[in-house]
Short mmCIF file of C-alpha atoms and ligand atoms in Angstrom, two decimals:
data_model
loop_
_atom_site.label_atom_id
_atom_site.label_comp_id
_atom_site.label_asym_id
_atom_site.label_seq_id
_atom_site.Cartn_x
_atom_site.Cartn_y
_atom_site.Cartn_z
CA MET A 1368 -41.68 133.15 255.37
CA SER A 1369 -38.66 131.03 256.25
CA GLU A 1370 -37.54 131.28 259.87
CA ILE A 1371 -33.97 130.44 258.92
CA GLN A 1372 -31.38 133.13 259.69
CA ARG A 1373 -28.18 131.26 260.60
CA VAL A 1374 -26.70 129.04 257.91
CA GLY A 1375 -23.58 126.89 257.86
CA VAL A 1376 -21.74 125.69 254.75
CA VAL A 1377 -18.98 123.07 254.86
CA GLY A 1378 -16.50 123.29 251.99
CA CYS A 1379 -15.79 126.48 250.05
CA GLY A 1380 -14.86 125.08 246.64
CA LEU A 1381 -16.82 125.65 243.46
CA MET A 1382 -20.20 124.79 244.99
CA GLY A 1383 -19.67 125.73 248.65
CA ALA A 1384 -18.58 129.26 247.68
CA GLY A 1385 -21.66 129.65 245.46
CA ILE A 1386 -23.96 128.37 248.21
CA ALA A 1387 -22.36 130.72 250.77
CA GLU A 1388 -22.75 133.59 248.31
CA VAL A 1389 -26.46 133.12 247.64
CA ASN A 1390 -27.17 132.81 251.37
CA ALA A 1391 -25.24 135.99 252.21
CA ARG A 1392 -26.85 137.85 249.30
CA ALA A 1393 -30.21 136.82 250.79
CA GLY A 1394 -29.24 138.64 254.00
CA LEU A 1395 -28.60 135.48 256.04
CA ASP A 1396 -25.73 135.02 258.48
CA VAL A 1397 -23.28 132.48 257.03
CA VAL A 1398 -20.47 130.49 258.65
CA VAL A 1399 -18.32 128.57 256.17
CA VAL A 1400 -15.96 125.84 257.36
CA GLU A 1401 -12.96 124.78 255.26
CA SER A 1402 -10.44 122.05 255.97
CA SER A 1403 -7.33 124.25 256.24
CA ALA A 1404 -6.32 127.91 256.44
CA ALA A 1405 -4.99 127.74 252.87
CA ALA A 1406 -8.28 126.32 251.57
CA ALA A 1407 -10.18 128.99 253.53
CA ASP A 1408 -8.03 131.70 251.87
CA ALA A 1409 -8.74 130.20 248.45
CA GLY A 1410 -12.46 130.13 249.31
CA ARG A 1411 -12.39 133.78 250.38
CA SER A 1412 -10.71 134.79 247.10
CA ARG A 1413 -13.34 132.83 245.16
CA LEU A 1414 -16.14 134.59 247.04
CA GLU A 1415 -14.58 138.03 246.66
CA ALA A 1416 -14.05 137.58 242.92
CA SER A 1417 -17.61 136.43 242.36
CA LEU A 1418 -19.14 139.20 244.48
CA LYS A 1419 -17.01 141.93 242.88
CA ARG A 1420 -18.16 140.64 239.49
CA ALA A 1421 -21.81 140.76 240.58
CA GLU A 1422 -21.27 144.25 242.03
CA SER A 1423 -19.70 145.57 238.82
CA LYS A 1424 -22.68 144.24 236.83
CA GLY A 1425 -25.07 146.05 239.19
CA LYS A 1426 -26.59 142.78 240.42
CA LEU A 1427 -26.00 143.28 244.16
CA THR A 1428 -28.17 145.04 246.67
CA GLY A 1429 -25.50 146.91 248.63
CA THR A 1430 -21.80 146.35 248.03
CA ALA A 1431 -19.68 143.23 247.76
CA ASP A 1432 -18.15 144.18 251.12
CA ASP A 1433 -21.61 144.34 252.74
CA VAL A 1434 -22.31 140.80 251.56
CA LEU A 1435 -18.85 139.54 252.57
CA ALA A 1436 -19.38 140.97 256.05
CA ARG A 1437 -22.17 138.41 256.55
CA ILE A 1438 -19.80 135.48 255.83
CA SER A 1439 -17.27 134.11 258.36
CA LEU A 1440 -14.74 131.67 256.96
CA VAL A 1441 -13.27 129.38 259.63
CA THR A 1442 -11.54 126.03 259.96
CA ASP A 1443 -13.27 124.82 263.13
CA LEU A 1444 -16.51 122.84 262.73
CA ASP A 1445 -17.55 123.81 266.27
CA ALA A 1446 -18.46 127.22 264.82
CA LEU A 1447 -21.57 125.50 263.37
CA ALA A 1448 -23.08 124.79 266.82
CA ASP A 1449 -25.82 127.46 266.58
CA ARG A 1450 -26.77 126.95 262.91
CA GLN A 1451 -30.35 126.27 261.78
CA VAL A 1452 -29.29 124.77 258.43
CA VAL A 1453 -25.93 123.28 257.47
CA VAL A 1454 -25.23 122.53 253.79
CA GLU A 1455 -22.32 120.16 253.24
CA ALA A 1456 -20.40 120.74 249.98
CA ILE A 1457 -17.10 118.92 250.54
CA VAL A 1458 -15.43 116.49 248.11
CA GLU A 1459 -17.62 113.78 246.60
CA ASP A 1460 -16.24 111.01 248.83
CA GLU A 1461 -18.58 108.83 250.85
CA ASP A 1462 -16.15 108.16 253.74
CA ALA A 1463 -15.36 111.87 254.08
CA LYS A 1464 -19.06 112.79 254.07
CA VAL A 1465 -19.99 110.04 256.55
CA ALA A 1466 -17.26 111.23 258.94
CA LEU A 1467 -18.48 114.81 258.58
CA PHE A 1468 -22.15 113.99 259.24
CA LYS A 1469 -21.17 112.13 262.43
CA ARG A 1470 -19.36 115.26 263.60
CA LEU A 1471 -22.18 117.59 262.58
CA ASP A 1472 -24.59 115.43 264.56
CA ALA A 1473 -22.44 115.94 267.66
CA ILE A 1474 -21.89 119.68 267.09
CA VAL A 1475 -25.15 121.24 265.80
CA ALA A 1476 -27.19 121.94 268.94
CA ASP A 1477 -30.71 122.60 267.58
CA PRO A 1478 -32.45 119.21 267.16
CA GLN A 1479 -34.65 120.80 264.46
CA ALA A 1480 -31.68 122.02 262.40
CA ILE A 1481 -31.58 120.74 258.82
CA LEU A 1482 -28.39 118.80 258.03
CA ALA A 1483 -28.19 118.88 254.24
CA SER A 1484 -25.79 117.52 251.65
CA ASN A 1485 -25.19 118.99 248.20
CA THR A 1486 -23.96 115.60 246.96
CA SER A 1487 -24.66 114.68 243.34
CA SER A 1488 -24.35 110.93 243.73
CA ILE A 1489 -24.00 109.64 247.29
CA PRO A 1490 -27.25 108.23 248.72
CA ILE A 1491 -28.69 110.59 251.35
CA MET A 1492 -29.65 107.54 253.40
CA LYS A 1493 -25.94 106.72 253.95
CA LEU A 1494 -25.51 110.13 255.58
CA GLY A 1495 -28.77 110.07 257.56
CA VAL A 1496 -28.20 106.73 259.24
CA VAL A 1497 -24.83 107.69 260.77
CA THR A 1498 -26.52 110.49 262.73
CA SER A 1499 -28.88 110.26 265.71
CA ARG A 1500 -31.40 112.36 263.70
CA PRO A 1501 -31.97 110.94 260.21
CA THR A 1502 -35.34 112.76 260.18
CA GLN A 1503 -33.36 116.03 259.83
CA VAL A 1504 -30.94 114.87 257.12
CA MET A 1505 -31.71 115.45 253.42
CA GLY A 1506 -30.21 116.43 250.09
CA ILE A 1507 -30.39 120.06 248.97
CA HIS A 1508 -28.80 119.87 245.52
CA PHE A 1509 -27.80 123.18 243.94
CA PHE A 1510 -26.61 123.69 240.35
CA ASN A 1511 -23.40 125.29 239.12
CA PRO A 1512 -23.06 128.30 238.95
CA VAL A 1513 -25.16 128.57 242.11
CA PRO A 1514 -25.74 132.36 241.95
CA VAL A 1515 -27.09 131.99 238.39
CA LEU A 1516 -29.03 128.73 238.10
CA ARG A 1517 -32.40 128.81 239.85
CA LEU A 1518 -33.04 125.11 240.31
CA VAL A 1519 -32.63 123.22 243.58
CA GLU A 1520 -33.47 119.52 243.92
CA LEU A 1521 -34.90 118.59 247.32
CA VAL A 1522 -34.03 115.00 248.22
CA PRO A 1523 -35.47 113.45 251.35
CA SER A 1524 -34.31 109.94 252.30
CA LEU A 1525 -36.82 107.30 253.39
CA LEU A 1526 -36.26 108.50 256.97
CA THR A 1527 -36.42 112.29 256.44
CA ALA A 1528 -39.40 113.91 258.20
CA PRO A 1529 -41.83 115.59 255.75
CA GLU A 1530 -41.58 118.78 257.88
CA THR A 1531 -37.82 118.89 257.22
CA THR A 1532 -38.42 118.90 253.46
CA GLU A 1533 -41.11 121.59 253.82
CA ARG A 1534 -38.81 123.81 255.91
CA ALA A 1535 -36.07 123.33 253.31
CA ARG A 1536 -38.54 124.31 250.58
CA SER A 1537 -39.51 127.54 252.40
CA TYR A 1538 -35.82 128.34 252.87
CA VAL A 1539 -34.71 127.78 249.25
CA GLU A 1540 -37.82 129.26 247.64
CA GLY A 1541 -38.14 132.12 250.15
CA PRO A 1542 -34.91 133.96 251.00
CA LEU A 1543 -32.74 132.16 248.44
CA GLY A 1544 -35.19 132.84 245.58
CA LYS A 1545 -34.67 129.39 244.04
CA SER A 1546 -37.22 127.07 242.49
CA ALA A 1547 -37.38 123.57 244.00
CA ILE A 1548 -38.30 120.20 242.54
CA ASP A 1549 -38.82 117.06 244.61
CA CYS A 1550 -36.74 113.95 243.90
CA GLN A 1551 -36.38 110.54 245.44
CA ASP A 1552 -33.07 109.44 246.95
CA ARG A 1553 -31.83 107.71 243.78
CA ALA A 1554 -28.57 108.27 241.90
CA GLY A 1555 -28.76 111.28 239.60
CA PHE A 1556 -31.97 112.64 241.14
CA VAL A 1557 -34.01 114.11 238.24
CA VAL A 1558 -31.66 116.32 236.24
CA ASN A 1559 -28.49 114.21 236.07
CA ALA A 1560 -30.48 110.99 235.54
CA LEU A 1561 -31.79 112.53 232.30
CA LEU A 1562 -28.85 114.72 231.29
CA ILE A 1563 -25.95 112.30 231.72
CA PRO A 1564 -27.28 109.49 229.46
CA PHE A 1565 -27.98 112.16 226.83
CA VAL A 1566 -24.37 113.41 227.04
CA LEU A 1567 -23.08 109.79 226.98
CA SER A 1568 -25.14 109.10 223.83
CA ALA A 1569 -23.53 112.09 222.13
CA ILE A 1570 -20.06 110.82 223.13
CA ARG A 1571 -20.92 107.35 221.72
CA MET A 1572 -22.15 108.95 218.49
CA PHE A 1573 -18.88 110.90 218.15
CA GLU A 1574 -16.78 107.86 219.16
CA SER A 1575 -18.41 105.69 216.47
CA GLY A 1576 -17.52 108.23 213.79
CA PHE A 1577 -21.19 108.79 213.02
CA ALA A 1578 -20.81 112.60 213.12
CA SER A 1579 -18.23 115.22 214.11
CA ALA A 1580 -18.29 116.93 217.50
CA GLU A 1581 -19.13 120.24 215.85
CA ASP A 1582 -22.02 118.75 213.87
CA ILE A 1583 -23.47 116.91 216.88
CA ASP A 1584 -23.42 120.12 218.90
CA ARG A 1585 -24.68 122.30 216.06
CA GLY A 1586 -27.49 119.82 215.50
CA LEU A 1587 -28.78 120.16 219.04
CA VAL A 1588 -28.29 123.92 219.23
CA LEU A 1589 -29.97 124.72 215.92
CA GLY A 1590 -32.37 121.80 215.72
CA ALA A 1591 -33.52 121.49 219.32
CA ALA A 1592 -32.84 125.01 220.65
CA HIS A 1593 -30.38 123.80 223.28
CA PRO A 1594 -28.21 126.66 224.56
CA GLN A 1595 -25.12 124.53 223.88
CA GLY A 1596 -24.50 121.10 222.40
CA PRO A 1597 -23.93 117.98 224.55
CA LEU A 1598 -20.18 117.74 223.88
CA ALA A 1599 -19.57 121.40 224.70
CA LEU A 1600 -21.67 120.82 227.81
CA ALA A 1601 -19.54 117.78 228.78
CA ASP A 1602 -16.43 119.97 228.45
CA LEU A 1603 -18.05 122.58 230.69
CA ILE A 1604 -19.12 120.09 233.40
CA GLY A 1605 -15.68 118.41 233.31
CA LEU A 1606 -15.20 114.99 231.75
CA ASP A 1607 -14.03 113.51 235.07
CA THR A 1608 -17.29 114.65 236.67
CA VAL A 1609 -19.38 113.31 233.78
CA LYS A 1610 -17.63 109.94 234.16
CA ALA A 1611 -18.04 109.88 237.95
CA VAL A 1612 -21.76 110.65 237.75
CA ALA A 1613 -22.20 108.06 234.96
CA GLU A 1614 -20.50 105.46 237.14
CA SER A 1615 -22.75 106.18 240.11
CA LEU A 1616 -25.83 105.92 237.85
CA TYR A 1617 -24.55 102.66 236.37
CA GLU A 1618 -23.75 101.29 239.81
CA GLU A 1619 -27.31 102.07 240.96
CA PHE A 1620 -29.37 100.94 237.95
CA LYS A 1621 -27.04 98.63 235.94
CA GLU A 1622 -28.52 100.03 232.72
CA PRO A 1623 -26.13 100.10 229.70
CA LEU A 1624 -27.27 103.63 228.84
CA TYR A 1625 -25.47 104.87 231.97
CA ALA A 1626 -22.16 103.07 231.25
CA ALA A 1627 -19.26 105.44 230.49
CA PRO A 1628 -18.10 104.92 226.88
CA PRO A 1629 -14.41 103.88 226.46
CA LEU A 1630 -13.52 107.21 224.81
CA LEU A 1631 -14.70 109.11 227.89
CA ALA A 1632 -12.59 106.89 230.16
CA ARG A 1633 -9.49 107.30 227.94
CA MET A 1634 -9.90 111.08 227.78
CA VAL A 1635 -10.09 111.25 231.58
CA ASP A 1636 -6.99 109.02 231.86
CA ALA A 1637 -5.23 111.38 229.45
CA GLY A 1638 -6.11 114.44 231.54
CA LEU A 1639 -8.34 115.82 228.78
CA LEU A 1640 -11.00 117.04 231.19
CA GLY A 1641 -12.63 119.79 229.15
CA ARG A 1642 -12.51 123.53 229.83
CA LYS A 1643 -10.72 123.22 233.16
CA SER A 1644 -7.72 121.43 231.58
CA GLY A 1645 -7.77 123.41 228.33
CA ARG A 1646 -8.80 120.48 226.14
CA GLY A 1647 -11.69 118.04 225.93
CA PHE A 1648 -13.87 117.57 222.87
CA TYR A 1649 -12.72 121.11 222.00
CA ARG A 1650 -9.58 123.16 222.73
CA TYR A 1651 -9.83 126.22 225.03
P1 NAI B 40 -14.56 121.27 245.08
O1 NAI B 40 -13.45 120.28 245.03
O2 NAI B 40 -14.50 122.50 244.24
O3 NAI B 40 -14.73 121.77 246.60
C1 NAI B 40 -14.68 120.93 247.72
C2 NAI B 40 -14.14 121.76 248.88
O4 NAI B 40 -14.34 121.03 250.08
C3 NAI B 40 -12.64 122.04 248.76
O5 NAI B 40 -12.43 123.45 248.87
C4 NAI B 40 -12.03 121.28 249.96
O6 NAI B 40 -10.94 121.97 250.55
C5 NAI B 40 -13.21 121.24 250.92
N1 NAI B 40 -13.18 120.13 251.86
C6 NAI B 40 -12.85 118.85 251.63
N2 NAI B 40 -12.98 118.12 252.77
C7 NAI B 40 -13.42 118.98 253.73
C8 NAI B 40 -13.76 118.83 255.10
N3 NAI B 40 -13.72 117.65 255.70
N4 NAI B 40 -14.18 119.92 255.78
C9 NAI B 40 -14.26 121.14 255.17
N5 NAI B 40 -13.95 121.33 253.87
C10 NAI B 40 -13.55 120.26 253.16
O7 NAI B 40 -15.90 120.44 244.81
P2 NAI B 40 -17.32 120.97 244.26
O8 NAI B 40 -17.37 120.84 242.79
O9 NAI B 40 -17.63 122.26 244.93
O10 NAI B 40 -18.29 119.82 244.84
C11 NAI B 40 -18.69 119.80 246.18
C12 NAI B 40 -19.93 118.93 246.32
O11 NAI B 40 -20.97 119.48 245.51
C13 NAI B 40 -19.76 117.48 245.89
O12 NAI B 40 -20.51 116.67 246.74
C14 NAI B 40 -20.34 117.48 244.47
O13 NAI B 40 -20.87 116.22 244.11
C15 NAI B 40 -21.47 118.48 244.63
N6 NAI B 40 -21.94 119.13 243.41
C16 NAI B 40 -21.04 119.57 242.45
C17 NAI B 40 -21.49 120.21 241.31
C18 NAI B 40 -20.53 120.73 240.29
O14 NAI B 40 -20.98 121.14 239.20
N7 NAI B 40 -19.23 120.76 240.56
C19 NAI B 40 -22.94 120.42 241.07
C20 NAI B 40 -23.78 120.00 242.17
C21 NAI B 40 -23.27 119.34 243.26
#
């Protein structure tokens, strides 16, 4: 049984809102900090829409309003002082995250509290060493959409205490109902380190004229039982995100298989980002 009751989330974008939602649905008390009142309003709308959807599908215990009542959305980080876990889900920017972890270190009172980042590509060690308690800092990496996908990657740095990882495991596998895998603090962790080079290979295959986008995707769906093909998946993730993760993998390992193909770079330059922009390898 996890002893964690009071959770903090920083950032209420795509991931932060999902993380806040699963915590509140688990009955935990959640404080979410956004950077401005306007961003907090946008975060609240995101949460309300998702919870109403879950309610209408009969997936909630209680009502959307019951769950929302467990979430406070604020703009002042000091509201995190009494939290037992804080999950950071702000923009993927090392300087911004470093500045935030310094502030969290000063604000969160419980020396045993877990200070976690949901980062996909920034080394956890960079965040641990700017605090006075690197033993308590780790990665807890959720997957989008957080209320749907069960996996969580647990990422201790070289300085994280083993007890911190074990408490995080009880928290994500207990109240949150997720399934955890253990990863080292290396770019891409397990899932992206395998998935991104696969997606990049499909982009290279398409770029070379070897096969059409539709045939590449149909091949993997019908021939390998993937739920969707790699190019449709790239459109769903967002081509800017695929490129950013590829670059962090390449930066870390210097392996050609992680290098972003020129077509991917040009598409991002052109604003063809996939579903979110209406056009990527497909039109939406
Ligand atoms: P997003 O851009 O949707 O949300 C970021 C939010 O953080 C925004 O609402 C912004 O207003 C807020 N924010 C920025 N600076 C802040 C600060 N100093 N204090 C409080 N709030 C602040 O980004 P998204 O996609 O939710 O990503 C967040 C993190 O999750 C990143 O580290 C990303 O690498 C990671 N991640 C993203 C996944 C995805 O599929 N998008 C999957 C897994 C991890």
